[in-house]
Coordinates of C-alpha atoms in Angstrom, one line a residue:
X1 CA 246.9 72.6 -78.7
X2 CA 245.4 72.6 -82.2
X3 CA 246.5 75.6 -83.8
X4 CA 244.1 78.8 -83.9
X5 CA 244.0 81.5 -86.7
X6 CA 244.4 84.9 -85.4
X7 CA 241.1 86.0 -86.4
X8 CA 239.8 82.7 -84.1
X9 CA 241.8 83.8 -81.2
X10 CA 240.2 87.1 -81.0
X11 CA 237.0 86.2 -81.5
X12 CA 237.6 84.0 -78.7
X13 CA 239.0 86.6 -76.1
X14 CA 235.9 89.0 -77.5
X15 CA 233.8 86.3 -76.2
X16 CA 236.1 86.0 -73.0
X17 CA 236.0 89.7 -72.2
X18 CA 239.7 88.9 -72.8
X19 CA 242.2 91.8 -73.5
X20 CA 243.9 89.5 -75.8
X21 CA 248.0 90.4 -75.9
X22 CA 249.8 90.2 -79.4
X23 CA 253.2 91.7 -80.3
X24 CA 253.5 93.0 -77.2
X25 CA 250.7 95.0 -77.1
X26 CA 247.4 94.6 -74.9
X27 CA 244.4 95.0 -77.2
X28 CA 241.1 96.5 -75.4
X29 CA 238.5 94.7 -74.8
X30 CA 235.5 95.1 -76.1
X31 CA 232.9 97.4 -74.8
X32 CA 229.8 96.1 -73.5
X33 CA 226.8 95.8 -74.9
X34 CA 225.1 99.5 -73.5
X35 CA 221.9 98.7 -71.0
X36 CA 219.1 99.2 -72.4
X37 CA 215.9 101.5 -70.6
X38 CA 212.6 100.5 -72.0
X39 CA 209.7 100.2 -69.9
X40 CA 206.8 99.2 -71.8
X41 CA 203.1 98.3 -70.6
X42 CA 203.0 95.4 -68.0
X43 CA 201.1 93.1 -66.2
X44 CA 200.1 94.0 -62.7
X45 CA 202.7 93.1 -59.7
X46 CA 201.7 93.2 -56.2
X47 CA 203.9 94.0 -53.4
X48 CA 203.8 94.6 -49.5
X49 CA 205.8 97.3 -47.5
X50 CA 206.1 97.3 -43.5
X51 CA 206.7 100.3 -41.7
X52 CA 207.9 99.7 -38.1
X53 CA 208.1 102.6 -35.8
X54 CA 210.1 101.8 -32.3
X55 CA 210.3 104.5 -29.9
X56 CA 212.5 104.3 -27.1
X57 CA 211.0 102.9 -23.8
X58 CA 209.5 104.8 -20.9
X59 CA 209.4 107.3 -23.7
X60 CA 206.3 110.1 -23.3
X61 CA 203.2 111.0 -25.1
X62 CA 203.9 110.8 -28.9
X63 CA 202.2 111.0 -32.2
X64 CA 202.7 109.2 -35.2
X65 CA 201.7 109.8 -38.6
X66 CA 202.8 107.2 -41.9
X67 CA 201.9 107.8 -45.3
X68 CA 199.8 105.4 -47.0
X69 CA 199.7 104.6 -50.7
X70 CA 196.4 106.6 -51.9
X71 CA 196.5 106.3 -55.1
X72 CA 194.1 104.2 -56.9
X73 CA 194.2 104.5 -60.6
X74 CA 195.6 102.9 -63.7
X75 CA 199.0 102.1 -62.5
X76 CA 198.7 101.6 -59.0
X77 CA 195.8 100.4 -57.1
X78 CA 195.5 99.2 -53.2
X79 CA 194.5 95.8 -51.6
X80 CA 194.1 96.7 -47.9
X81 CA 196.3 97.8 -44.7
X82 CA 197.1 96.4 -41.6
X83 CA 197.6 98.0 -38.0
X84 CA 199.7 96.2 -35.4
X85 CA 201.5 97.6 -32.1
X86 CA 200.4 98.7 -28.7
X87 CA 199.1 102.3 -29.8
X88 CA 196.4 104.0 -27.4
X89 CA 194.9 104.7 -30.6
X90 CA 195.4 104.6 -34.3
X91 CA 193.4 105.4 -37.4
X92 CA 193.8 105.7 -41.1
X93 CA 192.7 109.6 -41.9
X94 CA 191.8 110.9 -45.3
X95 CA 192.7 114.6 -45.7
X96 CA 189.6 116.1 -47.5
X97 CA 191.2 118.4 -50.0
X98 CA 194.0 116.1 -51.6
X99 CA 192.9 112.8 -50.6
X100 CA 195.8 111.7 -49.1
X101 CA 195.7 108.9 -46.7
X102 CA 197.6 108.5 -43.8
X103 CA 198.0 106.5 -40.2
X104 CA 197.5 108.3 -36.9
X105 CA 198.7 107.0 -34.1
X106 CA 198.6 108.2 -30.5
X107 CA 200.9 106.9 -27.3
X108 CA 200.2 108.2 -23.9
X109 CA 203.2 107.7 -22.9
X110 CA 205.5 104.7 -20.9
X111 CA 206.2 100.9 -21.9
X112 CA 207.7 101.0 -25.3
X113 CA 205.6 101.8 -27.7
X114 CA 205.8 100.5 -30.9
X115 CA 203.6 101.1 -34.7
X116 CA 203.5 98.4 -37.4
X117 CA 201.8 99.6 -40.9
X118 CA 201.4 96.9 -43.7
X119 CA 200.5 97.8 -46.6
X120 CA 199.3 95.7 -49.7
X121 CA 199.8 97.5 -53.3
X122 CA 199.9 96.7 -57.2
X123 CA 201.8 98.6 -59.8
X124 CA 202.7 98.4 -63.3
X125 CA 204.8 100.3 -65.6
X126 CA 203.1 102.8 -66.9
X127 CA 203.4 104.5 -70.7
X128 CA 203.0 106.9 -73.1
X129 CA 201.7 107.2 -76.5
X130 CA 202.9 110.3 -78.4
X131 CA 201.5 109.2 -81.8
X132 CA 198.0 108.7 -80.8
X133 CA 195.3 110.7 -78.8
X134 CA 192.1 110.3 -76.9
X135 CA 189.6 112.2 -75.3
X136 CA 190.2 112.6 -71.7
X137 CA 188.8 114.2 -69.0
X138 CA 189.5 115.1 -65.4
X139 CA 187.6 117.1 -62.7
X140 CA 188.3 120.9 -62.7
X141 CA 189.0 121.4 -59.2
X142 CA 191.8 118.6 -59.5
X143 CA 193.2 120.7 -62.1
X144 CA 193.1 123.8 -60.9
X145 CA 194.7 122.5 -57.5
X146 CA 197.5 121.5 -59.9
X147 CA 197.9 124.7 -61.1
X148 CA 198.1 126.8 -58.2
X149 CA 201.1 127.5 -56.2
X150 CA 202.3 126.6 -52.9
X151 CA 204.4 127.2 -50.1
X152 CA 207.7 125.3 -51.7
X153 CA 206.4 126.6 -55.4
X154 CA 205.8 130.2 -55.9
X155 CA 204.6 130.8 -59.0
X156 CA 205.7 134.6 -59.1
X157 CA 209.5 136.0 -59.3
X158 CA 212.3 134.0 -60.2
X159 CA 209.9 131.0 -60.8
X160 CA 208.1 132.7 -63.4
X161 CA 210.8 134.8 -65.3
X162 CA 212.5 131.2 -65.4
X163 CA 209.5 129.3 -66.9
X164 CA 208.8 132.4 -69.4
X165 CA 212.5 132.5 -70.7
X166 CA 212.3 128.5 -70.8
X167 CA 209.0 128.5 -72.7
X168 CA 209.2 131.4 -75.4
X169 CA 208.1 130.3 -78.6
X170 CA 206.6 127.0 -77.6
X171 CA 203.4 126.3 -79.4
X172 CA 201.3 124.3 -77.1
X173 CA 201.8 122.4 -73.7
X174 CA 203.5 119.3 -75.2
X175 CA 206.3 121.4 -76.2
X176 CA 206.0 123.7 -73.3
X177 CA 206.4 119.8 -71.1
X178 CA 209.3 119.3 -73.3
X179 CA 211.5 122.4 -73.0
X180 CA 211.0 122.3 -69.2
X181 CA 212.3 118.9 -68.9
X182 CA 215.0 119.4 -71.3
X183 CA 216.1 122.6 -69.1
X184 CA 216.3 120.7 -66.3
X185 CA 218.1 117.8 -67.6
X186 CA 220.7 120.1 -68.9
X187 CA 220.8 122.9 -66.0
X188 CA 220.5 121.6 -63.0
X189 CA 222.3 118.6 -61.2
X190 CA 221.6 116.1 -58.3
X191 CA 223.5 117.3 -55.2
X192 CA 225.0 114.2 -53.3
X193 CA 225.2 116.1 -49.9
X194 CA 221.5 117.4 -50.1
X195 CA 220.3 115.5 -47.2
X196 CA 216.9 113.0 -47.7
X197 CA 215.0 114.1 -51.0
X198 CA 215.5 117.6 -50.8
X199 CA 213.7 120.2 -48.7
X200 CA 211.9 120.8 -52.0
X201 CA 211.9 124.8 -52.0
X202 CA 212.3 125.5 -55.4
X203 CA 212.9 129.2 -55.2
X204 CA 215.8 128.4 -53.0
X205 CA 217.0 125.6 -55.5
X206 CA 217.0 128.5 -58.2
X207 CA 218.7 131.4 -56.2
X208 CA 220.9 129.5 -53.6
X209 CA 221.8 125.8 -54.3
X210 CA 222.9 126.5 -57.8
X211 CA 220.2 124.6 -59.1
X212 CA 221.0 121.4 -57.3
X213 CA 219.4 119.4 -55.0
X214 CA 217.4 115.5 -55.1
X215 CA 214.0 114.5 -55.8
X216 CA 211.8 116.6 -54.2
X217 CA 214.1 119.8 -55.5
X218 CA 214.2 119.0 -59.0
X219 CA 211.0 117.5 -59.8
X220 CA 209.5 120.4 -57.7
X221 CA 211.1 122.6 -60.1
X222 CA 210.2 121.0 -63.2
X223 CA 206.3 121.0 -61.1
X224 CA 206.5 124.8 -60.5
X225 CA 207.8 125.8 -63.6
X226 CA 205.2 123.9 -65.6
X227 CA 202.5 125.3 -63.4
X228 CA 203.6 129.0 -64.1
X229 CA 203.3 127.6 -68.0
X230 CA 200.0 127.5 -67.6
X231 CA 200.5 123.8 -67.7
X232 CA 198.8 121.5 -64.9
X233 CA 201.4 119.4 -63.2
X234 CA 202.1 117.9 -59.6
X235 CA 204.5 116.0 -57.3
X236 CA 203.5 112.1 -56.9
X237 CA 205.5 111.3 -53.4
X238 CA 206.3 107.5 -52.7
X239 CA 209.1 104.8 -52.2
X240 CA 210.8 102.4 -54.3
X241 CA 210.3 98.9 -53.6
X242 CA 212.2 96.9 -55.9
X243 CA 214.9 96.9 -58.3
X244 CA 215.2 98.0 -61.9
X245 CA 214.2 95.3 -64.4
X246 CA 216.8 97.1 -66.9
X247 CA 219.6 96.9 -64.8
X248 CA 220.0 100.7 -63.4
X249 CA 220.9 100.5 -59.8
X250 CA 219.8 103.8 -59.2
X251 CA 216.4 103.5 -60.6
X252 CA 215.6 100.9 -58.3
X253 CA 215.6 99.5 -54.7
X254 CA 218.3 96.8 -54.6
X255 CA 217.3 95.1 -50.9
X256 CA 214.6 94.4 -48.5
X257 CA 215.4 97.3 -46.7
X258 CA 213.8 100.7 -48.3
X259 CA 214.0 102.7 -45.2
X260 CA 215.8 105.5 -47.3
X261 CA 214.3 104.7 -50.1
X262 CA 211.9 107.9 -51.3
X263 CA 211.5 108.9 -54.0
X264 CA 208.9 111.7 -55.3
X265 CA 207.8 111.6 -59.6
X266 CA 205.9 114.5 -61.2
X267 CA 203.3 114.3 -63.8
X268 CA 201.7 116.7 -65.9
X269 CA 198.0 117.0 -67.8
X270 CA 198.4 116.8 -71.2
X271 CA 195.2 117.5 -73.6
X272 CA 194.5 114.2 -75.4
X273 CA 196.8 112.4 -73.2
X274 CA 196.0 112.4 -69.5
X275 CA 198.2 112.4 -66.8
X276 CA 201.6 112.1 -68.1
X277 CA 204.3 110.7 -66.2
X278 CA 207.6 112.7 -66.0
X279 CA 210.8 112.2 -64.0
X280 CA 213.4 114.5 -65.2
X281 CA 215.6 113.8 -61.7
X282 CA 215.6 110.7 -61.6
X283 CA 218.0 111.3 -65.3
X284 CA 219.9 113.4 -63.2
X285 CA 220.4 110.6 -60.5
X286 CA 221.6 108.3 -63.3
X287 CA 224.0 110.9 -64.6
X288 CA 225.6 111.8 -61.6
X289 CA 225.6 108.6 -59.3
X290 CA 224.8 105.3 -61.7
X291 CA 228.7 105.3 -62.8
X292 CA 231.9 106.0 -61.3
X293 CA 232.3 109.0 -63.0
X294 CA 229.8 112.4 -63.2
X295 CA 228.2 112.0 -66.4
X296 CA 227.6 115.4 -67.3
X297 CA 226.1 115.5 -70.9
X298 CA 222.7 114.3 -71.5
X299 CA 223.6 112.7 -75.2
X300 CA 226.2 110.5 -73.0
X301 CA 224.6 106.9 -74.5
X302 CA 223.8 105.4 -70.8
X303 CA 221.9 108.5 -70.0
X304 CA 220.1 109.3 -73.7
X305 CA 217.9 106.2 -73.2
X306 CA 217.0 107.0 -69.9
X307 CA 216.7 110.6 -70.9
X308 CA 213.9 109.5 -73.5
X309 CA 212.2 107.0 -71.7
X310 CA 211.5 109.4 -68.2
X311 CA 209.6 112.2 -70.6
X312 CA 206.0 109.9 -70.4
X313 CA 207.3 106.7 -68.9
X314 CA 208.2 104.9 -65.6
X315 CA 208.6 101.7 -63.9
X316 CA 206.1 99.9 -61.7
X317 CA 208.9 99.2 -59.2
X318 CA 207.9 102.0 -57.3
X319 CA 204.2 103.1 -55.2
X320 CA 203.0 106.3 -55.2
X321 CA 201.6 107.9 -51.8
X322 CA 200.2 111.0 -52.5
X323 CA 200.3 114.2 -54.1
X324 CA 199.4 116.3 -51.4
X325 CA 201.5 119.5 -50.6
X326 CA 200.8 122.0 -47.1
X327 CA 199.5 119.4 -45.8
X328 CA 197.8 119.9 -42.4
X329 CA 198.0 116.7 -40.4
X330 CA 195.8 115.3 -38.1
X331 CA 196.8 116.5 -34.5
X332 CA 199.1 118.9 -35.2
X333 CA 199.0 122.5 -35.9
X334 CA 201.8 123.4 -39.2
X335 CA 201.8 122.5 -42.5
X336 CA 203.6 120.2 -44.1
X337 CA 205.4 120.5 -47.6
X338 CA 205.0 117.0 -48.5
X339 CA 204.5 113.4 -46.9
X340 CA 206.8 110.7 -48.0
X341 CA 208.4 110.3 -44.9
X342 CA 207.5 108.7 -41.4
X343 CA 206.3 111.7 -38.8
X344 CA 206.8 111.5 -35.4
X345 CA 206.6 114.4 -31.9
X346 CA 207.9 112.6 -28.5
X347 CA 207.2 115.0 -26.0
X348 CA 205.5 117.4 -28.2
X349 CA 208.9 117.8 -30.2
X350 CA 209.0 116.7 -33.8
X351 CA 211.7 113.9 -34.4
X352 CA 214.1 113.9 -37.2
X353 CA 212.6 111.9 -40.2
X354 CA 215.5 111.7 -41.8
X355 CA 217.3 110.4 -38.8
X356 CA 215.1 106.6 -39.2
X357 CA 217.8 105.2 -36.7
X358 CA 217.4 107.7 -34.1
X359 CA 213.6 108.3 -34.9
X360 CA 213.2 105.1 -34.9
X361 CA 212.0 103.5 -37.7
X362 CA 212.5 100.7 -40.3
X363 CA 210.8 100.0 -43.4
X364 CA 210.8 96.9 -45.7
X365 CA 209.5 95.6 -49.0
X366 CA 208.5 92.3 -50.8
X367 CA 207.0 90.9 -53.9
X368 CA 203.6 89.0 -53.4
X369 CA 203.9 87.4 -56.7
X370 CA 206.8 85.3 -55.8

């Protein structure tokens, strides 16, 4: 073997990921190149989710209800639904005061009744400019929905002595935005055993679970404590259907199957910049589950990018539902916090949603563009 300077060798092993061994001594190998969390404005990709509801046979009368992505705007629009199975009946209801859509389906009971929802969908990533505004506009009444409280988000008590010791000496909404989601980031943590995306109660996620929770807890909390800012902002429930194109497994869905895959955003109205998307848990997630170790501090370089990136931007690899909250459904009688999952009563009981093997249901997704 041709003789090979030192300086060769190791530049050879760097290439390797060799831990090259001279004098004894194992040197490191070098660290890898850090991913990198970017997402920038994109092309349109189309994708299809199937929601199949099963319920066990010779079961009685049940009641179905699937969310349906309703959002229709400049980074998510619909192509159409499909209804299969061997419901009595089934129908795709609007709610009049949110606009959320959702499928209603109604078995009288026997046989073995069975739901099928398809649903066509395009995303992109969507993006924020800081350095340049625009004149926007949105309907009052959307706005002031988006400011009031609701039955997971108080805006009184604990809520608002939080957002006013969070807020004091901000100068305008922007920073008010910014201060929230920094809080957040730094305060509160994502709690593995919380079970599905959170109950979303954020009074409960100040004063009992030590400011922990998932999804639906911590974006709820950056929600609620915008809104008692004086700042309008709202949940955006949905599910993630395919992975991250930067590499972060927990940013993503990583197979076909997305049955557990939820995932609720927030976004907040920004004057001269629109809806503004915002996903301080979803930092959290990373820091707490996209290593083998509990990354506690925000500057940590892994989380920093993702930290910047989530405060106006977010992937396309994920469809919105709705943004309704107390929502009354069709058919049955009490509210419901949020829809993101699959609802079900057999019997006139309410099944488990977060139980999809008992319940049961399955739910897949797919590129179109492929």
């Amino acid at each position: 073997m041709p003789y090979q300077p030192r300086r060769s060798f190791l530049k050879l092993a760097a290439a390797a990921g060799l831990a090259p061994v001279l004098g004894g001594l194992a040197l490191p190998a070098p660290a890898a190149e850090p991913r990198r969390f970017a997402p920038q404005p994109s092309d349109w990709r189309s994708f299809q989710t199937v929601t199949r509801v099963t319920l066990p046979a010779g079961s009685g009368p049940a009641q179905v209800w699937l969310p349906v992505p309703s959002l229709d705007n400049d980074y998510q629009r619909s192509i159409g639904n499909e209804i299969g199975g061997n419901a009595a009946s089934a129908r795709i209801v609007t709610d009049p005061a949110s606009g959320a859509r959702y499928l209603h389906a109604s078995f009288q009971g026997g046989g073995a009744p069975e739901l099928v929802l398809t649903s066509s969908f395009q995303t992109r990533n969507r993006t924020v400019d800081w350095s340049r505004t625009a004149e926007v506009a949105e309907d009052p009444a959307v706005l002031k929905a988006a400011l009031r409280p609701s039955g997971n988000k108080p805006l009184d008590g604990v809520v608002a002595e939080t957002a006013a010791g969070i807020t004091a000496g901000a100068q305008s909404d922007v920073d008010k935005v910014r201060a929230i989601y920094a809080w957040i980031v730094t305060n509160c943590h994502r709690n593995l055993d919380t079970p599905g995306c959170g109950p979303g109660d954020v009074v409960a996620t100040l004063a009992s679970a030590g400011n922990g929770g998932k999804c639906a807890d911590l974006n709820g909390l950056f929600v609620a404590l915008a809104r008692a800012s004086g700042v309008p902002a709202r949940d955006v429930y949905g599910i993630r259907v395919a992975p991250s194109a930067f590499g972060f497994k927990q940013l993503g869905a990583n197979d076909a199957a997305i049955t557990g895959a939820q995932h609720c955003r927030a976004e907040v109205w920004l004057s001269g910049h629109g809806w503004v998307a915002m996903d301080p848990a979803d930092v959290l997630k990373v820091m707490r589950a996209e290593t083998d170790t509990w990354i506690k501090d925000p500057a940590d370089p892994l989380v920093a990018q993702v930290n910047a990136a989530l405060f106006g931007n977010w992937e396309g690899n994920w469809v919105g539902y709705n943004t309704a909250e107390d929502l009354v459904l069709a058919g049955r009688d009490r509210p419901l916090p949020f829809l993101m999952y699959p609802q079900a009563t057999l019997d006139g009981k309410p099944l488990d949603e977060l139980d999809a093997k008992a319940f049961a249901y399955e739910i897949t997704a797919r590129p179109l563009d492929a």
